PDB file of C-alpha atoms and ligand atoms in Angstrom:
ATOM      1  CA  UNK F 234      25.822 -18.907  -9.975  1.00 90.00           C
ATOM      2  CA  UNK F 235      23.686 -19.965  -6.994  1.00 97.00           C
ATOM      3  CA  UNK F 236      21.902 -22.802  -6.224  1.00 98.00           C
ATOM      4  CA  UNK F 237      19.683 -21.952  -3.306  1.00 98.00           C
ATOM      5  CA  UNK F 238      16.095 -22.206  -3.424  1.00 98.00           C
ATOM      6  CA  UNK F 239      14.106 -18.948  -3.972  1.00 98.00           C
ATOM      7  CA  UNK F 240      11.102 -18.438  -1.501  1.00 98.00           C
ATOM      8  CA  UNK F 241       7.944 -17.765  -2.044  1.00 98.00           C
ATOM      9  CA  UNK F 242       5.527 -17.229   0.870  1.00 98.00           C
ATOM     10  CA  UNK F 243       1.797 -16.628   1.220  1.00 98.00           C
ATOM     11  CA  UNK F 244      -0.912 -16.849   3.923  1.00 98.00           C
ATOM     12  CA  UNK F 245      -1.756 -19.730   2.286  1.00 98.00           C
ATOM     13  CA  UNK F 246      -2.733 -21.540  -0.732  1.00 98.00           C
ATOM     14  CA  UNK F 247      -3.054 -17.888  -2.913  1.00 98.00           C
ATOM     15  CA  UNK F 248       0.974 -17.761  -3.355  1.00 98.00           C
ATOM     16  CA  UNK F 249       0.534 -20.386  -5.603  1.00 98.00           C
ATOM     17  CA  UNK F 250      -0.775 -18.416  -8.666  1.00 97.00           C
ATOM     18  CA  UNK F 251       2.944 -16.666  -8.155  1.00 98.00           C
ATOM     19  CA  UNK F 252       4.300 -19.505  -7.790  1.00 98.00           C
ATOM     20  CA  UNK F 253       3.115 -21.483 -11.392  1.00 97.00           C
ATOM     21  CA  UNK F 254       4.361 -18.446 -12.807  1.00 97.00           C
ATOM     22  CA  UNK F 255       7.811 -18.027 -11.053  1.00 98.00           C
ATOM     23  CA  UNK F 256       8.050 -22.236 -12.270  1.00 98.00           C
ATOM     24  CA  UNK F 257       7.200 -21.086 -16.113  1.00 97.00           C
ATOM     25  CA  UNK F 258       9.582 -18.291 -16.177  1.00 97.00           C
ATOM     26  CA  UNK F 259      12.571 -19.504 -14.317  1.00 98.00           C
ATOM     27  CA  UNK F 260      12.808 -23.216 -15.094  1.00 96.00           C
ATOM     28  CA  UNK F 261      15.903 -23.925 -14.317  1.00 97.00           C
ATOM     29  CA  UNK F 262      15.410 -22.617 -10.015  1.00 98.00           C
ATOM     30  CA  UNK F 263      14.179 -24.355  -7.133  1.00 98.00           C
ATOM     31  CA  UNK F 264      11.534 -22.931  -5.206  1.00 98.00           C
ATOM     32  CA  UNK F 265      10.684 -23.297  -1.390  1.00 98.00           C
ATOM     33  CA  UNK F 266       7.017 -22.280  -1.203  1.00 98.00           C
ATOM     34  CA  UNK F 267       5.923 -21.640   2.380  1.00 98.00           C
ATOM     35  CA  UNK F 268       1.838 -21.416   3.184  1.00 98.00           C
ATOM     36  CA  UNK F 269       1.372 -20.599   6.725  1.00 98.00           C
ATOM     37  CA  UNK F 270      -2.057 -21.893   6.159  1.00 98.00           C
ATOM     38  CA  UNK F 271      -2.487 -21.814   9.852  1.00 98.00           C
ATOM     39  CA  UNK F 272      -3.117 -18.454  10.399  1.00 97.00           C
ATOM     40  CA  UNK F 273      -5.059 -17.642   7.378  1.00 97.00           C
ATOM     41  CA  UNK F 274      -6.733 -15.230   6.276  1.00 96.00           C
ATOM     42  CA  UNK F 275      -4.690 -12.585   6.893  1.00 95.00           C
ATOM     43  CA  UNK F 276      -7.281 -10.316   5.162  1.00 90.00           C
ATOM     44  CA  UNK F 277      -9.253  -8.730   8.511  1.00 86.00           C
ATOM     45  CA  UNK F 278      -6.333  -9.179  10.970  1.00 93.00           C
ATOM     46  CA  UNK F 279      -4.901  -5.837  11.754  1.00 93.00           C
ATOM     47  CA  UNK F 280      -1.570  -4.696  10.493  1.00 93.00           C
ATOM     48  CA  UNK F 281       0.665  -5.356  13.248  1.00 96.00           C
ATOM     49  CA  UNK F 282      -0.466  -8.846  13.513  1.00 97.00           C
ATOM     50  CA  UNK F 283       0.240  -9.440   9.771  1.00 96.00           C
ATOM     51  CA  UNK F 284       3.562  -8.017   9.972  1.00 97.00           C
ATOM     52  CA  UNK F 285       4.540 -10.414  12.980  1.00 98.00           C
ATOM     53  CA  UNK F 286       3.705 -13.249  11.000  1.00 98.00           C
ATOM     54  CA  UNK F 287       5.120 -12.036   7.813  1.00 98.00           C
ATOM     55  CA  UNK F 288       8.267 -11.411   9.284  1.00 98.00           C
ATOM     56  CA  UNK F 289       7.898 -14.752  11.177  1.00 98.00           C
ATOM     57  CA  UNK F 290       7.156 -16.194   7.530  1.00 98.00           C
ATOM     58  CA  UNK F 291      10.212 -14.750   5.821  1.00 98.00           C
ATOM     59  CA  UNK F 292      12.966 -15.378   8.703  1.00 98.00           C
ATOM     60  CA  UNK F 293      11.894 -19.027   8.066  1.00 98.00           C
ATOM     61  CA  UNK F 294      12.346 -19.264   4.332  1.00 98.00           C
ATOM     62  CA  UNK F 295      15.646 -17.035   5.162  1.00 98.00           C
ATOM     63  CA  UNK F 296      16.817 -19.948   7.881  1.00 98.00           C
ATOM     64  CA  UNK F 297      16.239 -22.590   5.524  1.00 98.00           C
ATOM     65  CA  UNK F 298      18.651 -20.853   2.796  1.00 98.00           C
ATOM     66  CA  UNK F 299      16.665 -18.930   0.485  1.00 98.00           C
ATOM     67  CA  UNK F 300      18.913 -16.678  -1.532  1.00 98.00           C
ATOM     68  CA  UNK F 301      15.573 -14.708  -2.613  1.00 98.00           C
ATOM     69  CA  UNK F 302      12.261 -14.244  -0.775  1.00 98.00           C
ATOM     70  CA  UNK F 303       8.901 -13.157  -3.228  1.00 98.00           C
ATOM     71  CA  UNK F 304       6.333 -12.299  -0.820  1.00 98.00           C
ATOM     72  CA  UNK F 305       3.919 -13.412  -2.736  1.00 98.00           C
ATOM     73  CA  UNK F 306       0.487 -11.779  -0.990  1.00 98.00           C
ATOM     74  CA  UNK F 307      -0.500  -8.329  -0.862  1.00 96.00           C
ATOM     75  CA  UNK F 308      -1.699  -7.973   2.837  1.00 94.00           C
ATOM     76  CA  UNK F 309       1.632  -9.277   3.889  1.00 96.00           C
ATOM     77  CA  UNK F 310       3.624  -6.876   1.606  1.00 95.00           C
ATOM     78  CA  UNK F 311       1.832  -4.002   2.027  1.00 92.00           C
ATOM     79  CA  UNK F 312       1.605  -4.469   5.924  1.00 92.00           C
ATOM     80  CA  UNK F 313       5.623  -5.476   6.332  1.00 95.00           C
ATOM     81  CA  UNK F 314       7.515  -4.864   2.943  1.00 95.00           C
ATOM     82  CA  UNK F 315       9.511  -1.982   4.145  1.00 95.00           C
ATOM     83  CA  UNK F 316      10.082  -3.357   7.991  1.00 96.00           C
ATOM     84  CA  UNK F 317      11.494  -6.683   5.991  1.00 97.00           C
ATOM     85  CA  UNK F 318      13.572  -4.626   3.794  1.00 97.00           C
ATOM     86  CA  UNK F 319      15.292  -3.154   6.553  1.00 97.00           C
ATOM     87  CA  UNK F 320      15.883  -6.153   8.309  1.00 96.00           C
ATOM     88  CA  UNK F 321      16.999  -7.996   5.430  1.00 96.00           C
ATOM     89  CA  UNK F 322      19.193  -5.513   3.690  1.00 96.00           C
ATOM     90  CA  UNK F 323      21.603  -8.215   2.136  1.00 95.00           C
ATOM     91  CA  UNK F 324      18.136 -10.098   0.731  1.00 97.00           C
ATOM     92  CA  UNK F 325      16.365  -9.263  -2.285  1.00 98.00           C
ATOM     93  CA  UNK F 326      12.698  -9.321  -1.431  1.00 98.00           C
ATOM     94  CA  UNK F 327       9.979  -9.183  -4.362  1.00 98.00           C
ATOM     95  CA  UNK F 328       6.590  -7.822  -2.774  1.00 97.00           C
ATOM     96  CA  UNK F 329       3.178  -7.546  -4.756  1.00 95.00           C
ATOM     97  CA  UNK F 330       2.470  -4.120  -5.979  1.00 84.00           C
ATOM     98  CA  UNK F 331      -1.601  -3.650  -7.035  1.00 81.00           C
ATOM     99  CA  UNK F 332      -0.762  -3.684 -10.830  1.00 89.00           C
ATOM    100  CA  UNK F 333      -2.293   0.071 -10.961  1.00 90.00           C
ATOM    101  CA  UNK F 334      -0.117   1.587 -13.465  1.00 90.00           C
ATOM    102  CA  UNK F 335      -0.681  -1.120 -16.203  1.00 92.00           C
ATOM    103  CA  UNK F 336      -5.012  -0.747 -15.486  1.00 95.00           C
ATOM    104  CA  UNK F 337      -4.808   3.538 -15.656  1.00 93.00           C
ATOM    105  CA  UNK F 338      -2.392   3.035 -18.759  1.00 92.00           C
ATOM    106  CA  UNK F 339      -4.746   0.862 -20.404  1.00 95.00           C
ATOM    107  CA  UNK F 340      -8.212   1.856 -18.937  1.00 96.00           C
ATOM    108  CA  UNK F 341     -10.689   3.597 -22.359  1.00 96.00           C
ATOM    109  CA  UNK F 342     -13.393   3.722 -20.046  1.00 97.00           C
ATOM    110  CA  UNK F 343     -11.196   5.917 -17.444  1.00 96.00           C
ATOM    111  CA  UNK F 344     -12.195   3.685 -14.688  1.00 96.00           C
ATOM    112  CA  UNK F 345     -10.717   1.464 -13.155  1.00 95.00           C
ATOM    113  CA  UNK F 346     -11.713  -1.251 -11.081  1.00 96.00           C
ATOM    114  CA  UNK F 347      -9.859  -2.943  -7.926  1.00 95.00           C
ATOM    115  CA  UNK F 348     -10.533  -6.201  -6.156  1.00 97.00           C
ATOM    116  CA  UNK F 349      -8.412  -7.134  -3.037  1.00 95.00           C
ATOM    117  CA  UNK F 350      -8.333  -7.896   0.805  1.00 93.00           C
ATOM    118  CA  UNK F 351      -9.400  -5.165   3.072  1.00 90.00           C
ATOM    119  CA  UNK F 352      -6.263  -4.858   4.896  1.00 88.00           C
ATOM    120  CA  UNK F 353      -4.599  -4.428   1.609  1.00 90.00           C
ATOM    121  CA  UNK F 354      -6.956  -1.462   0.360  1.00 91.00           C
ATOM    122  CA  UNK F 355      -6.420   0.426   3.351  1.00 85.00           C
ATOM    123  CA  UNK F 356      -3.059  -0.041   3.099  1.00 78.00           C
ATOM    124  CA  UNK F 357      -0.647   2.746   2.861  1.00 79.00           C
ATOM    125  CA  UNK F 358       0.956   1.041  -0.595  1.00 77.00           C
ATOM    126  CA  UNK F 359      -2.371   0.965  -2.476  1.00 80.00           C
ATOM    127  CA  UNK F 360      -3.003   4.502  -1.727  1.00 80.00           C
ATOM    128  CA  UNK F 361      -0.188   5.780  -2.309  1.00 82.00           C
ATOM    129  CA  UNK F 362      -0.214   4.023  -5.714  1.00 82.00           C
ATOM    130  CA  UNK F 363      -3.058   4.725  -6.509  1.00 82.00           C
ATOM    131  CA  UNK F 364      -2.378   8.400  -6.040  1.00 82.00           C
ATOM    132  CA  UNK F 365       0.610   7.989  -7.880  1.00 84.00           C
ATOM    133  CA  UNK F 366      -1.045   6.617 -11.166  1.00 82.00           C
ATOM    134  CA  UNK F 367      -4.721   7.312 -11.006  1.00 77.00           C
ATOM    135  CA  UNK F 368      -4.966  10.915 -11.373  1.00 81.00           C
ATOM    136  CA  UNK F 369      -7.772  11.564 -13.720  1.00 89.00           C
ATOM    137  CA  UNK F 370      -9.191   8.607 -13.463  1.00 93.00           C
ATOM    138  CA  UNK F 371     -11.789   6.910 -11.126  1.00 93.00           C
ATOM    139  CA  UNK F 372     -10.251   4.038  -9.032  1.00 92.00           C
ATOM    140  CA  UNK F 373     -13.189   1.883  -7.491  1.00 94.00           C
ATOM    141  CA  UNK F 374     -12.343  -0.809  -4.972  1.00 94.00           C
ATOM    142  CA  UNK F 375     -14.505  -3.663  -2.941  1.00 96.00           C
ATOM    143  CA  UNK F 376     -13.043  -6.270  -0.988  1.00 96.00           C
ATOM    144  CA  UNK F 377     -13.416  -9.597  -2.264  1.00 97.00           C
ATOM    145  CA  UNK F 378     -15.256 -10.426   0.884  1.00 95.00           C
ATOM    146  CA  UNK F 379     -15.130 -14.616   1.169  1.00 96.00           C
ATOM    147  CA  UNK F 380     -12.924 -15.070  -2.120  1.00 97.00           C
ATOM    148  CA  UNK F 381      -9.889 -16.634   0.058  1.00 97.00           C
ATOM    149  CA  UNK F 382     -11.834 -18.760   2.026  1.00 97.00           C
ATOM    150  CA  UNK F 383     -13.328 -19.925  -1.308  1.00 97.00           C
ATOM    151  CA  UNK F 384      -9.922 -20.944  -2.289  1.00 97.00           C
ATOM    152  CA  UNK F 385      -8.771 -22.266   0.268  1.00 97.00           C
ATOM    153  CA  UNK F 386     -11.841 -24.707   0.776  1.00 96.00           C
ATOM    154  CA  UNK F 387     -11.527 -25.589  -2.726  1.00 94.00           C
ATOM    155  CA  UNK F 388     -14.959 -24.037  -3.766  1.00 96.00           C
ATOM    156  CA  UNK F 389     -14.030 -22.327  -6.820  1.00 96.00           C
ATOM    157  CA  UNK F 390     -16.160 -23.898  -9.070  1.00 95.00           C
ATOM    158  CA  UNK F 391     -19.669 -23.689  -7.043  1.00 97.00           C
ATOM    159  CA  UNK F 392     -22.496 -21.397  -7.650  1.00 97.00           C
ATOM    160  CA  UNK F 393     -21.677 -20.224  -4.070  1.00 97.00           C
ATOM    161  CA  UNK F 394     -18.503 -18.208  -6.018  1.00 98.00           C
ATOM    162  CA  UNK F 395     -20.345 -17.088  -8.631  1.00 97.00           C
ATOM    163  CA  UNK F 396     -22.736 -15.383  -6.257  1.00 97.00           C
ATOM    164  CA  UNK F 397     -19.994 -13.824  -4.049  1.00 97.00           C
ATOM    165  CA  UNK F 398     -17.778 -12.457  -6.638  1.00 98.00           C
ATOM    166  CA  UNK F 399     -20.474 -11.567  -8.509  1.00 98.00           C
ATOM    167  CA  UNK F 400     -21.376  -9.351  -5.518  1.00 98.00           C
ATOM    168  CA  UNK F 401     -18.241  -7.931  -5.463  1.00 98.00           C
ATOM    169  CA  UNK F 402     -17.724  -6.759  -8.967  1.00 98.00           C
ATOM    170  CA  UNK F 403     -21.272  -5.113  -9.216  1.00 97.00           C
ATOM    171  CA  UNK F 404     -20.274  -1.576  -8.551  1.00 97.00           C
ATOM    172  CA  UNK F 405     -17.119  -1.233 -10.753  1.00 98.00           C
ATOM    173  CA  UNK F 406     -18.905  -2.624 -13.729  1.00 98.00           C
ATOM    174  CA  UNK F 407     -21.733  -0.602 -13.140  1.00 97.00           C
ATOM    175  CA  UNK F 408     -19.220   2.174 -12.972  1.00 97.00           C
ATOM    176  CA  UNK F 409     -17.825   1.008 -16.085  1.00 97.00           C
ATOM    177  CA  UNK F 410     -14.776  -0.435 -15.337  1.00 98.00           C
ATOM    178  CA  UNK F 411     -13.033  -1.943 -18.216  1.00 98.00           C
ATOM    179  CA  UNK F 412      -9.871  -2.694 -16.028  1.00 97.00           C
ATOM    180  CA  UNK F 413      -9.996  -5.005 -13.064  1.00 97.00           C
ATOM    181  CA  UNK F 414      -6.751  -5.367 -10.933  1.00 96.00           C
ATOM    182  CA  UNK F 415      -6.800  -8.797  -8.768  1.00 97.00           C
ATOM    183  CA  UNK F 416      -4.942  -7.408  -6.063  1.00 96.00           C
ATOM    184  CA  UNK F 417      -4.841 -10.846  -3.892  1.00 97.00           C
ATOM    185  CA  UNK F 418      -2.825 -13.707  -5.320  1.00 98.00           C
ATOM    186  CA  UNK F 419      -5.726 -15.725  -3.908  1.00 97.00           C
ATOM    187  CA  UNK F 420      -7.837 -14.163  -6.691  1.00 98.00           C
ATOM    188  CA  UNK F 421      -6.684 -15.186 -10.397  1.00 97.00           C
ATOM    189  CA  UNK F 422      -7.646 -19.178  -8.725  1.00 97.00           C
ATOM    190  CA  UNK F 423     -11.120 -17.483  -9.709  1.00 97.00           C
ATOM    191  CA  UNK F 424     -10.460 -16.467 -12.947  1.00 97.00           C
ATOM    192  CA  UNK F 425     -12.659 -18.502 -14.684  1.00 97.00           C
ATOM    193  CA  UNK F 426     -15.606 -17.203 -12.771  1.00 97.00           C
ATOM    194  CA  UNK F 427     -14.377 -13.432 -13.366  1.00 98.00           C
ATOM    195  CA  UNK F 428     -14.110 -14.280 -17.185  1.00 97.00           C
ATOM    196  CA  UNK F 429     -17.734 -15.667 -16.816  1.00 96.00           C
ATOM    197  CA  UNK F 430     -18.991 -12.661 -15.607  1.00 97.00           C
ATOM    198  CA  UNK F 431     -17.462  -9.797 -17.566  1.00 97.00           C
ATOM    199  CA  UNK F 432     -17.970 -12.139 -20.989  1.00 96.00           C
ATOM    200  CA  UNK F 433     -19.676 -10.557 -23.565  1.00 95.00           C
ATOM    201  CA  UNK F 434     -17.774  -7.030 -22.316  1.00 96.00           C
ATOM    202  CA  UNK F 435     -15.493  -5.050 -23.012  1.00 96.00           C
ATOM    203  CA  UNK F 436     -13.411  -6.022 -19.410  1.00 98.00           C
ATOM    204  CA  UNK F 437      -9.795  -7.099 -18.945  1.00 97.00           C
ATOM    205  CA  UNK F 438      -9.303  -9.044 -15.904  1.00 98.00           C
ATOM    206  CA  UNK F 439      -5.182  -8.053 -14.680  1.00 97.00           C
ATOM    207  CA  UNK F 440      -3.426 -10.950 -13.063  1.00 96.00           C
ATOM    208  CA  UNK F 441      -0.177  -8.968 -11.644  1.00 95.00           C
ATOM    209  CA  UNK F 442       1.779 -12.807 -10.691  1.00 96.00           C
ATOM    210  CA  UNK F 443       3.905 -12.426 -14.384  1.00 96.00           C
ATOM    211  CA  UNK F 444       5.262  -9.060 -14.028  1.00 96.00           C
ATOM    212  CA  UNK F 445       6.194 -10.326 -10.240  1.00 97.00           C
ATOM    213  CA  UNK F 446       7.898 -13.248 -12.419  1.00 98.00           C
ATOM    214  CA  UNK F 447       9.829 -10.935 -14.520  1.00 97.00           C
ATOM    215  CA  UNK F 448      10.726  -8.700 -11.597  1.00 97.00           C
ATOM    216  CA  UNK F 449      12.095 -11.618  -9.685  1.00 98.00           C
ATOM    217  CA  UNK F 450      14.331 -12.543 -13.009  1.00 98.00           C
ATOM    218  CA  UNK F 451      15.524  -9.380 -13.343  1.00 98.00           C
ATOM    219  CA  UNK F 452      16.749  -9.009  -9.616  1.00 98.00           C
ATOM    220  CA  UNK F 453      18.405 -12.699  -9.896  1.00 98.00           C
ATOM    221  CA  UNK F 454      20.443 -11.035 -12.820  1.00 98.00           C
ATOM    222  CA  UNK F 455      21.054  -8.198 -11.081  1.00 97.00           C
ATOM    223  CA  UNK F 456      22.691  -9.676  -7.914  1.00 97.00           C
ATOM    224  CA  UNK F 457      24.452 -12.729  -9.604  1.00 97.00           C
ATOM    225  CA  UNK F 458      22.258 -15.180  -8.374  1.00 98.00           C
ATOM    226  CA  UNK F 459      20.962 -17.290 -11.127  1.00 98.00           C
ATOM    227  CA  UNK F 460      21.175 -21.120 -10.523  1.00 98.00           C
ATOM    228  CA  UNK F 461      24.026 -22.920 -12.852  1.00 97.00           C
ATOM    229  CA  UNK F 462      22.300 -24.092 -15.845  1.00 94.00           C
ATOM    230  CA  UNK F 463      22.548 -28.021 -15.370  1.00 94.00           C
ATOM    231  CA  UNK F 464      21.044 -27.255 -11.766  1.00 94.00           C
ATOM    232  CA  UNK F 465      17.807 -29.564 -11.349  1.00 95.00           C
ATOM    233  CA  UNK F 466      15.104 -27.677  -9.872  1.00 97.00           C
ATOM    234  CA  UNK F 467      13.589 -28.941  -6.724  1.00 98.00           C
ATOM    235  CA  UNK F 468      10.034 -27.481  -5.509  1.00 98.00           C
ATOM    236  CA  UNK F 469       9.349 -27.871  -2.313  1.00 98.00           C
ATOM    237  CA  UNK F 470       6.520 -26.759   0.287  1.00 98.00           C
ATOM    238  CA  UNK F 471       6.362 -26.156   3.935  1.00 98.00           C
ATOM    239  CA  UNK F 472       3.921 -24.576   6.004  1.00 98.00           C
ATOM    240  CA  UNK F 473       2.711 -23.637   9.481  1.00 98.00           C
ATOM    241  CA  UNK F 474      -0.534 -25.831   9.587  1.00 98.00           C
ATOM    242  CA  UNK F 475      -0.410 -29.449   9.280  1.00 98.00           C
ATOM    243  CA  UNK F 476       0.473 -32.352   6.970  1.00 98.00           C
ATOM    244  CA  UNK F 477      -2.731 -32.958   5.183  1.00 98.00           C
ATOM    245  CA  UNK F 478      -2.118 -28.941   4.336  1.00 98.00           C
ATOM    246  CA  UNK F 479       1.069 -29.776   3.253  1.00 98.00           C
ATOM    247  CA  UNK F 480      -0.268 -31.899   0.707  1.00 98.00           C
ATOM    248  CA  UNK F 481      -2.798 -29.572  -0.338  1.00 97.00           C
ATOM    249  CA  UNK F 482      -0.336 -27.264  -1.149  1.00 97.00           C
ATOM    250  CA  UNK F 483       2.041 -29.671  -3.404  1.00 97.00           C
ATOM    251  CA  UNK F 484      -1.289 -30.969  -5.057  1.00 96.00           C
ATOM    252  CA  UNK F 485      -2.813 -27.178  -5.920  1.00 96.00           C
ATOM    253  CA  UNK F 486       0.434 -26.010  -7.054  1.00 96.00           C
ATOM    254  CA  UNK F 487       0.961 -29.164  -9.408  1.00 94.00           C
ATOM    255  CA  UNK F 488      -2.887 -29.403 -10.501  1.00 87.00           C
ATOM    256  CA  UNK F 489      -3.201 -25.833 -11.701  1.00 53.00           C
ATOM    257  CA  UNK F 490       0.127 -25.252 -13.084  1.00 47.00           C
ATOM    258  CA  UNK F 491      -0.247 -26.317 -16.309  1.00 50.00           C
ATOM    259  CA  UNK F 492      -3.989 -26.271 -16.733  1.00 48.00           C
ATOM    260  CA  UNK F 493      -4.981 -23.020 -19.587  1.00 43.00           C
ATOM    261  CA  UNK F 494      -8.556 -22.929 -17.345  1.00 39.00           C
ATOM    262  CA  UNK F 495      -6.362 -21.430 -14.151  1.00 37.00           C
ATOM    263  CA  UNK F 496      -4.422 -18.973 -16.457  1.00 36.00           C
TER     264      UNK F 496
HETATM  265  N1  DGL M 177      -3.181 -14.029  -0.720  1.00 69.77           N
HETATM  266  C1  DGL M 177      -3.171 -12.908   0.109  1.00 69.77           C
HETATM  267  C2  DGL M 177      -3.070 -11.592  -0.584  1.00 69.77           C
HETATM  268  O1  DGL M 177      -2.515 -11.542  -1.647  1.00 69.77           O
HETATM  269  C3  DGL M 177      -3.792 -12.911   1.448  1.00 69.77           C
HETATM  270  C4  DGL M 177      -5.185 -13.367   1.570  1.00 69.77           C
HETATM  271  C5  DGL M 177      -5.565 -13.514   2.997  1.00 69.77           C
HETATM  272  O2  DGL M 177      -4.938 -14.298   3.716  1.00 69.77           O
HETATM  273  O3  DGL M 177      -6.539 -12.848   3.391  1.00 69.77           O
HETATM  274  O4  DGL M 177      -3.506 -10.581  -0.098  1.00 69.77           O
END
């Protein structure tokens, strides 16, 4: 049994969708959420950048006890997930994988579509994923140009975000993409704009923060480091911006949590 907080870090406020999820499937642990918030996005900054301040990110949550660090944003892990393994060896680290494999499993149309930062899509992690499960069929990817600053302004639900991800989806549906991968935990925050626009077809919209939930479970089991059961959860948040941010972050994560509309 282990009481320690598990981490969960992001640029900023995208971690969160992990996060809600991480709450609903592991009630009973404490989570330190850390937002850097001043440095984001990450999206367009080039990979060496993104690995100093994931690796900045994740010694942090490590100095402030975290038994377990989910690195809960795509750029980060696919620009420093194997650098952090090796310098954590004695940590479990959970990093987002582009939930590929479930879209080319499931795909009728034999396309699939994929929306995430650029950074991330030229990342060696999607393509080699990609590769891995989407032989025979056609993977198309955009960037979801603007989507995290969308977020993290708070302008979800403005015609401005219909517009924008509208944009971005165009050329996978007209492709025919009846799979759609949000690979940026920043994304599913839009979900009920991406519902809005693939209503009426036959389009699933994949969210990958629950299998990251269940794949942070299983490791806890697997290491021994589930909290004791009358352990009170604590949930706290820290970032690298400022105190108003700070907020922000507490007041997203508790807002959304429970709401079916951010599902
Ligand atoms: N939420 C992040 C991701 O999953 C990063 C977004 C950004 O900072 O550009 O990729």
């Amino acid at each position: 049994m282990d009481n320690r907080p598990v981490g969960v870090y992001d640029s900023g406020l995208g971690g969160l969708t992990v996060w809600r999820e991480l709450r609903r499937a592991l009630p009973g642990e404490s989570l330190l959420y850390l937002g850097d918030g001043k440095n984001c996005p990450y999206g367009a900054r080039p990979r060496e950048e993104v690995r100093r301040l994931a690796c900045q990110a994740v010694d942090y949550l490590i100095a402030q006890g975290c038994k377990l660090v989910v690195v809960a944003c795509n750029t980060a892990t696919a620009a420093a997930i194997d650098f952090l393994r090796e310098r954590y060896p004695d940590i479990p680290l959970v990093g987002m994988e582009p939930a590929v494999k479930p879209a080319c499993l499931h795909t009728r149309s034999g396309v699939v579509g994929v929306l995430a930062t650029e950074r991330s899509l030229d990342g060696e992690l999607f393509r080699r994923t990609a590769a891995r499960y989407g032989r025979g069929i056609e993977v198309v990817t955009a960037p979801g140009k603007g989507f995290v600053e969308l977020v993290e302004s708070d302008r979800e639900a403005t015609p401005e975000a219909e517009e924008c991800v509208r944009r971005a989806m165009a050329g996978m549906l007209e492709r025919g993409a009846d799979q759609i991968v949000l690979g940026c935990t920043h994304y599913p925050f839009l979900m009920p704009v991406f519902e809005r626009i693939v209503a009426g077809r036959d389009v699933t919209i994949i969210d990958p923060s629950p299998a990251v939930a269940r794949r942070t479970a299983q490791l806890l089991d697997q290491y021994g480091l589930r909290a004791a059961p009358d352990h009170p959860p604590t949930y706290e948040f820290r970032t690298f911006a400022d105190e108003a941010y700070r907020e922000r972050l507490r007041a997203k994560a508790f807002a959304d949590a429970d709401t079916p509309a951010a599902r």
